[in-house]
Coordinates of C-alpha atoms and ligand atoms in Angstrom, one line a residue:
X17 CA -77.2 4.2 -86.0
X18 CA -80.2 3.5 -87.4
X19 CA -82.5 0.6 -87.4
X20 CA -84.4 -1.2 -89.4
X21 CA -87.8 -2.7 -90.0
X22 CA -87.4 -6.8 -90.3
X23 CA -90.1 -9.9 -90.5
X24 CA -87.5 -11.8 -88.0
X25 CA -83.7 -11.5 -86.6
X26 CA -82.3 -9.2 -85.2
X27 CA -82.8 -6.2 -86.5
X28 CA -79.2 -4.4 -87.7
X29 CA -77.4 -1.3 -86.3
X30 CA -77.3 0.2 -90.0
X31 CA -75.1 3.9 -90.8
X32 CA -77.7 6.6 -90.0
X33 CA -77.7 7.0 -93.6
X34 CA -79.2 4.1 -94.5
X35 CA -82.8 4.1 -93.5
X36 CA -85.9 2.4 -93.1
X37 CA -87.3 3.7 -96.0
X38 CA -83.9 4.0 -97.8
X39 CA -83.9 0.2 -98.4
X40 CA -88.1 -0.3 -99.2
X41 CA -87.1 2.2 -101.7
X42 CA -84.8 0.0 -103.4
X43 CA -85.8 -3.7 -103.1
X44 CA -89.7 -2.0 -105.1
X45 CA -87.0 -1.3 -107.8
X46 CA -86.2 -5.2 -108.5
X47 CA -88.5 -6.4 -111.2
X48 CA -90.2 -9.3 -109.2
X49 CA -93.9 -10.2 -108.5
X50 CA -95.2 -9.2 -112.3
X51 CA -97.5 -12.5 -113.1
X52 CA -99.5 -11.9 -109.5
X53 CA -97.9 -14.3 -107.5
X54 CA -94.4 -13.5 -105.6
X55 CA -91.3 -15.4 -104.6
X56 CA -89.5 -16.4 -101.2
X57 CA -88.0 -12.7 -100.3
X58 CA -84.3 -13.7 -99.6
X59 CA -83.5 -12.4 -96.4
X60 CA -80.5 -9.5 -96.9
X61 CA -78.1 -9.9 -93.8
X62 CA -75.8 -7.6 -92.5
X63 CA -71.9 -9.2 -93.0
X64 CA -70.4 -7.5 -89.4
X65 CA -73.3 -8.8 -86.6
X66 CA -74.9 -11.2 -88.8
X67 CA -78.5 -9.4 -88.2
X68 CA -81.5 -8.7 -90.6
X69 CA -81.3 -5.3 -93.0
X70 CA -84.4 -5.6 -94.9
X71 CA -86.1 -8.1 -96.9
X72 CA -85.4 -8.5 -101.1
X73 CA -88.3 -9.8 -103.4
X74 CA -87.3 -12.9 -106.0
X75 CA -87.5 -12.5 -109.6
X76 CA -89.2 -15.9 -111.7
X77 CA -88.7 -16.8 -115.3
X78 CA -91.4 -14.2 -116.0
X79 CA -90.5 -11.4 -113.9
X80 CA -86.9 -11.8 -115.6
X81 CA -88.9 -12.0 -119.4
X82 CA -91.3 -9.1 -117.6
X83 CA -88.1 -7.3 -117.6
X84 CA -87.0 -8.0 -120.2
X85 CA -89.8 -6.4 -122.5
X86 CA -90.0 -3.1 -120.4
X87 CA -86.2 -2.1 -121.2
X88 CA -86.6 -3.3 -124.6
X89 CA -89.6 -0.9 -125.2
X90 CA -87.5 1.8 -123.4
X91 CA -84.5 0.5 -125.6
X92 CA -86.0 2.0 -129.0
X93 CA -86.9 5.2 -127.6
X94 CA -83.3 6.1 -125.9
X95 CA -81.3 4.0 -128.6
X96 CA -82.9 6.9 -131.3
X97 CA -81.7 9.7 -129.0
X98 CA -78.8 11.6 -130.4
X99 CA -75.3 10.1 -128.5
X100 CA -74.8 14.0 -126.9
X101 CA -77.8 13.2 -125.1
X102 CA -77.2 10.1 -124.1
X103 CA -73.6 11.2 -122.5
X104 CA -75.4 14.2 -120.5
X105 CA -77.1 12.1 -118.1
X106 CA -73.4 10.0 -117.8
X107 CA -73.1 13.8 -117.5
X108 CA -74.5 14.3 -114.2
X109 CA -74.8 11.2 -113.1
X110 CA -70.7 11.0 -112.4
X111 CA -71.1 14.3 -109.6
X112 CA -73.8 12.5 -108.2
X113 CA -71.9 8.5 -107.4
X114 CA -69.4 11.0 -106.5
X115 CA -71.9 13.4 -104.2
X116 CA -73.4 10.4 -103.2
X117 CA -70.3 7.9 -102.2
X118 CA -70.2 7.9 -98.1
X119 CA -73.6 5.9 -98.4
X120 CA -72.5 4.0 -101.2
X121 CA -69.9 2.3 -99.1
X122 CA -72.3 2.5 -96.9
X123 CA -74.3 0.4 -98.8
X124 CA -71.2 -2.0 -100.0
X125 CA -70.1 -2.5 -96.1
X126 CA -73.5 -3.5 -95.2
X127 CA -73.3 -6.4 -97.6
X128 CA -69.8 -7.1 -98.6
X129 CA -68.3 -6.4 -94.8
X130 CA -65.3 -4.9 -96.8
X131 CA -63.0 -1.8 -95.0
X132 CA -64.3 1.8 -96.2
X133 CA -61.4 2.5 -97.5
X134 CA -62.1 -0.8 -99.2
X135 CA -65.7 0.5 -100.1
X136 CA -65.2 4.2 -100.9
X137 CA -62.3 3.3 -104.0
X138 CA -64.9 0.4 -105.4
X139 CA -67.1 3.5 -105.2
X140 CA -64.7 5.8 -107.0
X141 CA -64.3 3.4 -109.9
X142 CA -67.9 4.0 -111.5
X143 CA -67.5 7.4 -111.8
X144 CA -63.3 7.0 -113.8
X145 CA -65.0 4.9 -116.1
X146 CA -67.5 7.5 -117.0
X147 CA -65.1 9.9 -117.4
X148 CA -63.6 7.7 -119.5
X149 CA -66.4 6.7 -122.1
X150 CA -67.3 11.1 -121.8
X151 CA -63.9 12.0 -123.4
X152 CA -63.7 8.5 -126.2
X153 CA -66.8 7.6 -126.8
X154 CA -68.1 10.1 -129.8
X155 CA -65.2 9.0 -131.3
X156 CA -65.0 5.3 -131.0
X157 CA -69.0 5.1 -131.7
X158 CA -68.2 7.3 -135.1
X159 CA -68.7 6.3 -138.0
X160 CA -65.8 5.6 -139.8
X161 CA -65.8 5.7 -144.2
X162 CA -63.4 3.1 -145.6
X163 CA -61.7 2.8 -149.1
X164 CA -64.1 0.4 -150.8
X165 CA -61.8 -2.4 -152.6
X166 CA -62.4 -0.1 -155.7
X167 CA -60.6 3.0 -154.5
X168 CA -62.3 6.3 -155.1
X169 CA -65.2 4.7 -157.1
X170 CA -66.1 2.6 -154.0
X171 CA -66.7 2.9 -150.5
X172 CA -66.9 0.7 -147.0
X173 CA -68.5 2.5 -143.9
X174 CA -68.3 0.6 -140.1
X175 CA -71.3 2.1 -138.4
X176 CA -71.5 0.3 -135.2
X177 CA -75.8 0.1 -133.6
X178 CA -76.3 -0.8 -130.2
X179 CA -76.7 -4.5 -129.2
X180 CA -80.0 -3.8 -127.9
X181 CA -80.4 -5.5 -123.7
X182 CA -77.7 -6.9 -122.2
X183 CA -77.7 -9.1 -119.3
X184 CA -75.3 -7.8 -116.4
X185 CA -74.5 -10.2 -114.8
X186 CA -72.6 -9.1 -111.2
X187 CA -70.5 -10.8 -108.7
X188 CA -70.8 -9.6 -104.7
X189 CA -66.9 -8.8 -103.9
X190 CA -67.2 -5.3 -106.4
X191 CA -71.5 -5.0 -106.6
X192 CA -71.2 -1.1 -107.3
X193 CA -68.4 -1.3 -109.8
X194 CA -68.8 -4.6 -111.6
X195 CA -72.5 -3.3 -111.9
X196 CA -72.3 -0.2 -112.7
X197 CA -68.8 0.2 -114.2
X198 CA -69.6 -2.2 -117.0
X199 CA -73.8 -1.4 -117.8
X200 CA -71.9 2.1 -118.3
X201 CA -70.5 1.8 -121.4
X202 CA -74.0 -0.5 -122.8
X203 CA -76.3 2.2 -121.7
X204 CA -73.8 5.1 -123.2
X205 CA -73.9 2.4 -126.9
X206 CA -77.6 3.1 -126.7
X207 CA -78.5 -0.5 -125.0
X208 CA -81.5 -1.5 -122.6
X209 CA -79.4 -3.6 -119.1
X210 CA -80.8 -6.1 -117.8
X211 CA -79.0 -6.5 -114.1
X212 CA -78.4 -9.4 -112.0
X213 CA -77.0 -8.7 -108.7
X214 CA -75.9 -11.4 -105.5
X215 CA -78.7 -11.1 -103.5
X216 CA -76.3 -10.4 -100.8
X217 CA -75.1 -7.5 -102.3
X218 CA -78.2 -6.1 -104.4
X219 CA -78.4 -2.7 -102.4
X220 CA -75.4 -0.6 -103.9
X221 CA -76.5 -1.5 -107.7
X222 CA -80.1 0.0 -106.9
X223 CA -79.6 3.3 -105.0
X224 CA -77.0 3.6 -108.2
X225 CA -79.6 2.8 -110.4
X226 CA -81.5 5.0 -108.4
X227 CA -78.8 7.9 -109.2
X228 CA -78.9 7.4 -112.5
X229 CA -83.0 7.9 -112.7
X230 CA -81.9 11.3 -110.9
X231 CA -79.6 11.6 -113.7
X232 CA -82.6 11.4 -116.1
X233 CA -81.8 7.9 -117.4
X234 CA -85.0 6.7 -118.4
X235 CA -86.8 4.5 -116.4
X236 CA -87.2 0.9 -117.2
X237 CA -84.1 1.3 -119.3
X238 CA -82.4 -0.3 -116.8
X239 CA -84.2 -3.8 -115.1
X240 CA -83.0 -4.9 -112.0
X241 CA -83.9 -9.4 -111.5
X242 CA -82.9 -10.9 -108.1
X243 CA -82.7 -14.3 -107.8
X244 CA -80.4 -18.1 -107.8
X245 CA -78.1 -17.5 -110.4
X246 CA -79.4 -21.1 -111.8
X247 CA -83.1 -20.3 -111.4
X248 CA -83.3 -16.7 -112.5
X249 CA -79.9 -16.4 -115.3
X250 CA -80.8 -19.3 -118.5
X251 CA -84.4 -17.2 -118.8
X252 CA -82.7 -13.8 -118.7
X253 CA -79.8 -15.5 -120.9
X254 CA -82.7 -15.9 -123.6
X255 CA -83.8 -12.3 -123.3
X256 CA -81.0 -10.6 -123.6
X257 CA -78.6 -10.0 -126.8
X258 CA -75.6 -9.8 -125.1
X259 CA -74.7 -11.3 -121.7
X260 CA -71.6 -9.2 -119.7
X261 CA -70.2 -12.3 -116.9
X262 CA -68.5 -12.1 -114.2
X263 CA -68.3 -14.3 -111.3
X264 CA -66.4 -18.1 -111.2
X265 CA -64.5 -20.0 -114.3
X266 CA -67.5 -22.2 -113.2
X267 CA -70.7 -20.1 -113.6
X268 CA -68.9 -18.3 -116.9
X269 CA -68.3 -22.2 -118.3
X270 CA -72.5 -22.7 -118.1
X271 CA -73.3 -18.8 -118.9
X272 CA -71.0 -19.5 -122.5
X273 CA -72.7 -22.5 -124.1
X274 CA -76.2 -21.2 -123.4
X275 CA -74.9 -17.8 -124.8
X276 CA -73.1 -20.0 -128.0
X277 CA -76.5 -21.8 -128.3
X278 CA -78.0 -18.9 -128.2
X279 CA -75.6 -17.6 -131.0
X280 CA -75.4 -14.0 -129.1
X281 CA -72.4 -12.8 -127.6
X282 CA -71.0 -13.0 -124.4
X283 CA -67.5 -11.5 -122.0
X284 CA -66.6 -13.2 -119.6
X285 CA -65.0 -12.2 -116.4
X286 CA -63.4 -15.1 -114.8
X287 CA -61.4 -16.2 -111.4
X288 CA -57.2 -16.4 -111.4
X289 CA -54.7 -17.8 -108.8
X290 CA -52.6 -14.6 -109.7
X291 CA -48.8 -14.7 -109.3
X292 CA -46.4 -12.7 -108.5
X293 CA -42.7 -12.5 -108.8
X294 CA -39.9 -10.9 -107.1
X295 CA -36.4 -10.5 -108.3
X296 CA -33.7 -10.1 -106.3
X297 CA -33.0 -6.2 -107.3
X298 CA -35.6 -4.9 -105.4
X299 CA -36.5 -1.8 -103.5
X300 CA -38.3 -3.8 -100.3
X301 CA -40.1 -0.8 -98.7
X302 CA -41.3 -0.4 -101.3
X303 CA -42.1 -4.0 -102.4
X304 CA -44.0 -5.0 -99.5
X305 CA -46.1 -2.9 -98.4
X306 CA -47.8 -3.2 -102.0
X307 CA -47.8 -6.7 -102.0
X308 CA -49.9 -6.3 -98.9
X309 CA -52.0 -4.4 -100.6
X310 CA -52.1 -7.2 -103.0
X311 CA -52.6 -9.5 -101.5
X312 CA -55.1 -8.7 -98.8
X313 CA -57.0 -5.5 -100.2
X314 CA -60.4 -6.0 -100.1
X315 CA -60.4 -8.9 -97.5
X316 CA -58.2 -11.0 -100.3
X317 CA -62.2 -10.9 -102.0
X318 CA -60.4 -9.6 -105.3
X319 CA -60.3 -11.2 -108.9
X320 CA -56.8 -10.0 -109.4
X321 CA -55.4 -10.5 -106.1
X322 CA -52.2 -12.2 -105.8
X323 CA -52.1 -15.9 -103.7
X324 CA -49.0 -17.1 -105.2
X325 CA -45.6 -15.0 -104.3
X326 CA -42.3 -16.2 -106.3
X327 CA -39.3 -14.2 -104.4
X328 CA -35.6 -15.1 -105.4
X329 CA -33.8 -17.3 -102.7
X330 CA -31.1 -14.2 -102.0
X331 CA -33.7 -11.7 -100.2
X332 CA -36.0 -14.9 -99.6
X333 CA -35.3 -14.6 -95.8
X334 CA -35.6 -11.1 -95.4
X335 CA -38.7 -10.9 -97.1
X336 CA -40.7 -13.7 -95.9
X337 CA -39.9 -12.1 -92.4
X338 CA -40.5 -8.3 -93.1
X339 CA -43.7 -9.7 -95.2
X340 CA -45.3 -11.3 -92.1
X341 CA -44.3 -8.9 -90.2
X342 CA -46.4 -6.4 -91.8
X343 CA -49.4 -8.8 -92.6
X344 CA -49.4 -9.2 -89.3
X345 CA -49.4 -5.6 -88.1
X346 CA -52.6 -5.6 -90.5
X347 CA -54.2 -8.0 -88.4
X348 CA -54.4 -6.0 -86.0
X349 CA -56.5 -3.5 -87.9
X350 CA -59.2 -5.6 -88.5
X351 CA -62.1 -4.0 -87.4
X352 CA -66.1 -3.8 -88.0
X353 CA -66.7 -0.4 -88.8
X354 CA -68.6 2.0 -91.1
X355 CA -65.8 4.5 -90.4
X356 CA -61.8 4.4 -91.4
X357 CA -60.3 3.3 -88.8
X358 CA -60.3 -1.2 -89.9
X359 CA -57.8 -1.4 -92.4
X360 CA -59.3 -4.7 -93.6
X361 CA -62.7 -5.8 -93.2
X362 CA -64.7 -9.6 -93.0
X363 CA -65.7 -12.0 -95.5
X364 CA -68.2 -11.5 -97.3
X365 CA -70.1 -14.2 -95.4
X366 CA -68.9 -17.2 -92.7
X367 CA -70.1 -19.3 -96.0
X368 CA -67.6 -18.3 -97.8
X369 CA -65.2 -17.6 -94.5
X370 CA -65.3 -22.0 -93.9
X371 CA -63.9 -22.4 -97.5
X372 CA -61.0 -20.0 -97.2
X373 CA -61.1 -21.4 -93.6
X374 CA -60.8 -24.7 -95.2
X375 CA -57.9 -24.7 -97.7
X376 CA -55.7 -22.9 -94.9
X377 CA -56.7 -25.9 -92.2
X378 CA -56.1 -29.0 -95.2
X379 CA -52.7 -27.1 -96.8
X380 CA -51.7 -27.2 -92.6
X381 CA -52.9 -30.5 -92.7
X382 CA -50.1 -31.7 -95.6
X383 CA -47.3 -30.6 -94.2
X384 CA -47.6 -26.2 -94.9
X385 CA -46.3 -23.8 -92.2
X386 CA -49.1 -21.2 -91.5
X387 CA -46.0 -18.7 -90.7
X388 CA -48.7 -16.0 -89.5
X389 CA -52.7 -15.7 -89.1
X390 CA -54.7 -19.4 -90.0
X391 CA -57.9 -18.5 -87.7
X392 CA -61.4 -17.0 -88.4
X393 CA -61.9 -13.8 -85.8
X394 CA -65.1 -14.5 -84.7
X395 CA -64.5 -11.7 -81.7
X396 CA -64.9 -9.1 -83.8
X397 CA -67.5 -11.3 -86.4
X398 CA -69.0 -13.8 -87.8
X399 CA -67.3 -13.6 -91.3
X400 CA -63.2 -12.5 -89.9
X401 CA -60.2 -14.1 -90.7
X402 CA -56.7 -13.5 -90.5
X403 CA -53.9 -12.7 -92.8
X404 CA -52.9 -15.1 -93.6
X405 CA -49.1 -16.7 -94.4
X406 CA -48.3 -19.8 -95.3
X407 CA -45.4 -21.2 -96.7
X408 CA -44.4 -25.0 -97.6
X409 CA -47.9 -25.5 -100.3
X410 CA -47.4 -28.4 -102.1
X411 CA -49.3 -29.2 -105.6
X412 CA -51.0 -31.2 -103.7
X413 CA -53.1 -28.6 -100.9
X414 CA -56.4 -27.2 -102.8
X415 CA -54.8 -23.4 -101.9
X416 CA -51.9 -24.5 -104.4
X417 CA -54.4 -24.6 -107.3
X418 CA -57.9 -23.0 -106.4
X419 CA -58.8 -19.7 -106.0
X420 CA -58.9 -19.4 -102.6
X421 CA -60.7 -16.1 -102.7
X422 CA -59.6 -15.0 -99.1
X423 CA -56.6 -13.3 -97.3
X424 CA -54.2 -16.1 -97.5
X425 CA -50.7 -15.9 -99.8
X426 CA -47.9 -18.8 -100.1
X427 CA -44.6 -17.7 -100.4
X428 CA -42.2 -19.5 -102.1
X429 CA -38.3 -19.6 -102.6
X430 CA -36.7 -19.7 -106.6
X431 CA -33.5 -19.6 -108.0
X432 CA -33.4 -18.7 -111.3
X433 CA -35.8 -16.4 -113.5
X434 CA -37.1 -19.4 -115.7
X435 CA -38.1 -21.3 -113.3
X436 CA -39.7 -18.4 -111.6
X437 CA -42.0 -17.8 -115.2
X438 CA -42.5 -22.0 -115.1
X439 CA -43.7 -22.1 -111.9
X440 CA -45.9 -18.1 -112.0
X441 CA -47.9 -19.8 -115.6
X442 CA -48.1 -23.6 -114.1
X443 CA -52.1 -23.0 -113.6
X444 CA -54.6 -22.9 -116.0
X445 CA -56.3 -19.0 -115.1
X446 CA -54.7 -16.6 -116.9
X447 CA -56.0 -12.6 -115.4
X448 CA -53.5 -11.5 -113.7
X449 CA -49.1 -11.4 -112.6
X450 CA -47.0 -9.1 -110.8
X451 CA -43.6 -8.4 -111.4
X452 CA -41.1 -6.5 -108.3
X453 CA -37.6 -5.5 -109.8
X454 CA -35.3 -2.6 -109.8
X455 CA -35.0 -2.4 -113.8
X456 CA -37.4 -1.6 -115.3
X457 CA -36.5 -3.5 -118.4
X458 CA -36.0 -6.2 -116.6
X459 CA -38.9 -6.4 -116.1
X460 CA -40.8 -5.9 -119.3
X461 CA -38.6 -9.0 -120.6
X462 CA -39.9 -10.9 -118.2
X463 CA -43.7 -9.4 -119.2
X464 CA -43.2 -10.9 -122.0
X465 CA -43.1 -14.4 -121.0
X466 CA -45.8 -14.2 -118.9
X467 CA -49.4 -16.1 -119.0
X468 CA -51.8 -13.3 -117.4
X469 CA -54.3 -10.8 -119.3
X470 CA -53.1 -8.3 -116.9
X471 CA -48.8 -8.0 -116.1
X472 CA -48.5 -4.9 -113.7
X473 CA -45.2 -4.1 -113.0
X474 CA -43.6 -3.4 -109.8
X475 CA -47.4 -2.7 -108.2
X476 CA -50.2 -5.5 -107.9
X477 CA -53.1 -5.4 -109.7
X478 CA -54.1 -1.2 -109.5
X479 CA -51.7 0.2 -112.5
X480 CA -53.4 -1.9 -115.1
X481 CA -57.3 -2.2 -113.7
X482 CA -57.1 2.1 -112.8
X483 CA -56.7 2.5 -116.9
X484 CA -59.3 2.7 -118.0
X485 CA -58.2 3.6 -121.8
X486 CA -56.9 0.1 -121.9
X487 CA -58.8 -3.6 -122.4
X488 CA -58.5 -6.0 -119.3
X489 CA -59.3 -9.3 -119.3
X490 CA -58.8 -12.5 -118.3
X491 CA -56.9 -15.1 -120.7
X492 CA -56.5 -19.8 -120.4
X493 CA -59.0 -20.8 -117.4
X494 CA -59.4 -16.5 -116.5
X495 CA -62.3 -15.3 -119.4
X496 CA -62.9 -14.7 -122.9
X497 CA -63.1 -10.5 -124.1
X498 CA -62.5 -7.0 -122.3
X499 CA -63.9 -4.4 -120.6
X500 CA -62.1 -0.9 -120.8
X501 CA -60.9 0.7 -123.6
X502 CA -63.1 1.3 -127.1
X503 CA -63.4 -2.5 -127.3
X504 CA -65.1 -2.7 -123.4
X505 CA -67.8 -0.1 -125.1
X506 CA -68.1 -2.1 -129.1
X507 CA -68.4 -5.2 -127.9
X508 CA -72.2 -4.2 -127.1
X509 CA -72.5 -3.3 -130.9
X510 CA -73.2 -4.5 -134.0
X511 CA -70.4 -3.3 -136.3
X512 CA -72.2 -2.8 -140.2
X513 CA -70.4 -2.3 -142.8
X514 CA -72.6 -0.4 -145.7
X515 CA -70.6 -0.4 -149.1
X516 CA -71.7 1.1 -151.7
X517 CA -70.0 1.5 -155.7
X518 CA -71.1 4.6 -157.2
X519 CA -70.4 3.1 -160.8
X520 CA -71.4 -0.2 -162.2
X521 CA -67.7 -1.6 -162.3
X522 CA -67.3 -4.5 -160.6
X523 CA -69.6 -6.6 -162.2
X524 CA -68.3 -9.5 -165.5
X525 CA -68.8 -7.8 -168.2
X526 CA -70.5 -10.0 -170.7
X527 CA -69.1 -8.9 -173.8
X528 CA -65.0 -9.7 -172.8
X529 CA -64.5 -13.4 -172.5
X530 CA -63.6 -14.2 -168.7
X531 CA -59.5 -14.8 -169.9
X532 CA -59.2 -11.1 -170.7
X533 CA -61.3 -10.5 -167.7
X534 CA -58.8 -12.7 -165.9
X535 CA -55.8 -11.0 -166.7
X536 CA -57.3 -7.7 -165.8
X537 CA -58.7 -8.6 -162.3
X538 CA -54.1 -10.1 -162.0
X539 CA -53.4 -6.4 -163.5
X540 CA -55.3 -4.2 -161.0
X541 CA -54.4 -6.1 -158.0
X542 CA -50.9 -5.9 -158.9
X543 CA -50.9 -2.3 -159.3
X544 CA -52.8 -1.9 -156.2
X545 CA -50.9 -3.5 -154.2
X546 CA -47.5 -1.9 -155.4
X547 CA -49.6 2.0 -155.3
X548 CA -50.9 0.5 -150.9
X549 CA -53.8 0.4 -151.9
X550 CA -57.2 -1.2 -151.2
Ligands
NAD900 P1 -70.4 -16.7 -108.9 O1 -70.2 -17.2 -110.5 O2 -70.9 -17.5 -107.6 O3 -71.6 -16.1 -109.2 C1 -71.7 -14.6 -109.9 C2 -71.9 -14.1 -110.5 O4 -73.7 -15.6 -111.6 C3 -74.0 -14.0 -108.9 O5 -74.9 -13.0 -109.2 C4 -74.6 -15.2 -109.5 O6 -76.0 -14.9 -108.9 C5 -74.7 -15.2 -110.3 N1 -74.7 -17.2 -111.2 C6 -74.6 -17.9 -110.7 N2 -75.0 -19.5 -111.5 C7 -75.9 -18.9 -112.6 C8 -76.4 -19.1 -113.9 N3 -76.4 -20.3 -113.8 N4 -77.0 -18.3 -114.6 C9 -77.1 -16.9 -114.7 N5 -75.8 -16.5 -113.2 C10 -75.5 -16.6 -112.1 O7 -69.5 -16.4 -108.4 P2 -69.1 -15.1 -107.1 O8 -68.7 -16.0 -106.0 O9 -70.1 -14.3 -107.2 O10 -68.0 -14.2 -107.5 C11 -66.3 -14.6 -107.2 C12 -65.6 -15.0 -108.4 O11 -65.8 -14.0 -109.3 C13 -64.5 -15.4 -108.0 O12 -64.1 -16.3 -108.7 C14 -63.4 -14.5 -108.3 O13 -62.3 -14.2 -109.9 C15 -64.6 -13.5 -110.4 N6 -64.6 -12.2 -110.4 C16 -64.1 -12.0 -111.4 C17 -63.4 -10.6 -111.6 C18 -63.2 -10.4 -112.8 O14 -63.1 -9.1 -113.5 N7 -62.0 -11.4 -113.8 C19 -64.3 -9.3 -111.2 C20 -64.2 -10.1 -109.8 C21 -64.6 -11.4 -109.2

């Protein structure tokens, strides 16, 4: 264990790879103090202990403007490079991230408190996204020649040009994966990026950018600004050409409003209140462990994780008994360590733990049953909370409709599939839904009736999220736009339509009366339709 130097508070004993000089080098990458006057830095703490890790500079609106100017200048040179050169940087970055996975996991854990296996899985997301775009970007970004309104005589070419500078605003729950994986296609498309990580979890993002620099990314092209969202957000959105935001629905609405006023595009990946429907033909030996991960993975702090499980009445009792027993077993593995021992880690902060506890306490007070869990675990660390299973939750309880975003789930009973569909869809959100059954055809038919941007059959959320070739995003109040796939790259470009007329035949001919021209136009349109032209 190494000890970082601090200005105040207890010094955190961190994994040996995370030295004081590493923390200082990373925090020095934040664009801050450009106008001379430095703001009070943010005190970063280790979630497991609350001990101080280091001090993160905070950016002022002037710093954000300065960052945008630097990124804009670097972007012109970057966009002028052949795509193959830009991809070569990411080919190297892919390997660098994999070779540095342990340090990345350390930094993710320090800021988030999640279990190590989740930190490793998170760090693997970015190489997966890189690999996908290394394979597909050339084809997706290649200009596409299409026929024009008059075959042969005219053509139209679809071109994709980088938007310019993109803001990538990331939350704390997957701080490395979201900031780096969303920046990857933006950079490959030829944009500059200004990243705004959450203060608590900025170190892993900064380390990722250092790896991109090692891979050959020009310095200046990616800028990092840090600070309270409402403090740096408005200037950031005023300084860029596109916003990629991941976070809560409330903040997404604010960001979407400002982007709309500025007439720039935005992609908003927001919250969820995700249901799982368990049909009566399910294999419980497979369904229970998978559901346990879908609910409690990342300590329940995943936008796509499951907070509502609807189980057919025929198997409800057995499902509840076995699920609760498995949750109780999981609770025994809670731990604060940088090895693979604990299966579940901490919540991100004491404040967030209190919010999760408040949802459980309110449900209990209003009559819900806490089948297992339901309590903080200060004996392990300041923000630990037990895996919790509730029943008897009703709509007057916050946990019934709001995102709890912690290791808490309610198990409900249903008697018919129509009822299950109605209950699953009874939410303003539409991020993810899961169906469990022994019959894929039944599930596919059911999936068509669910209102969610991702639907996972016989899985909680990983299958759809890890399919990097398929665009993925929320519907209803869970988002606007998608990430991954061709759409996840093209959103960072402007589509330009270049039309060419090789011979002047479309303009009206002065010598011909208009009635005659009309007849000839209608004839041409009918002919083109018959010949499937146009
Ligand atoms: P949040 O909305 O509070 O903050 C997200 C980011 O936005 C942070 O970096 C924050 O500093 C910044 N921010 C806040 N106000 C801002 C403003 N006015 N302008 C610009 N930036 C601002 O969300 P959070 O609590 O950090 O994250 C948890 C939420 O994120 C949950 O609702 C979760 O479901 C959602 N989430 C969604 C996805 C997805 O892909 N759909 C993925 C992960 C998390």
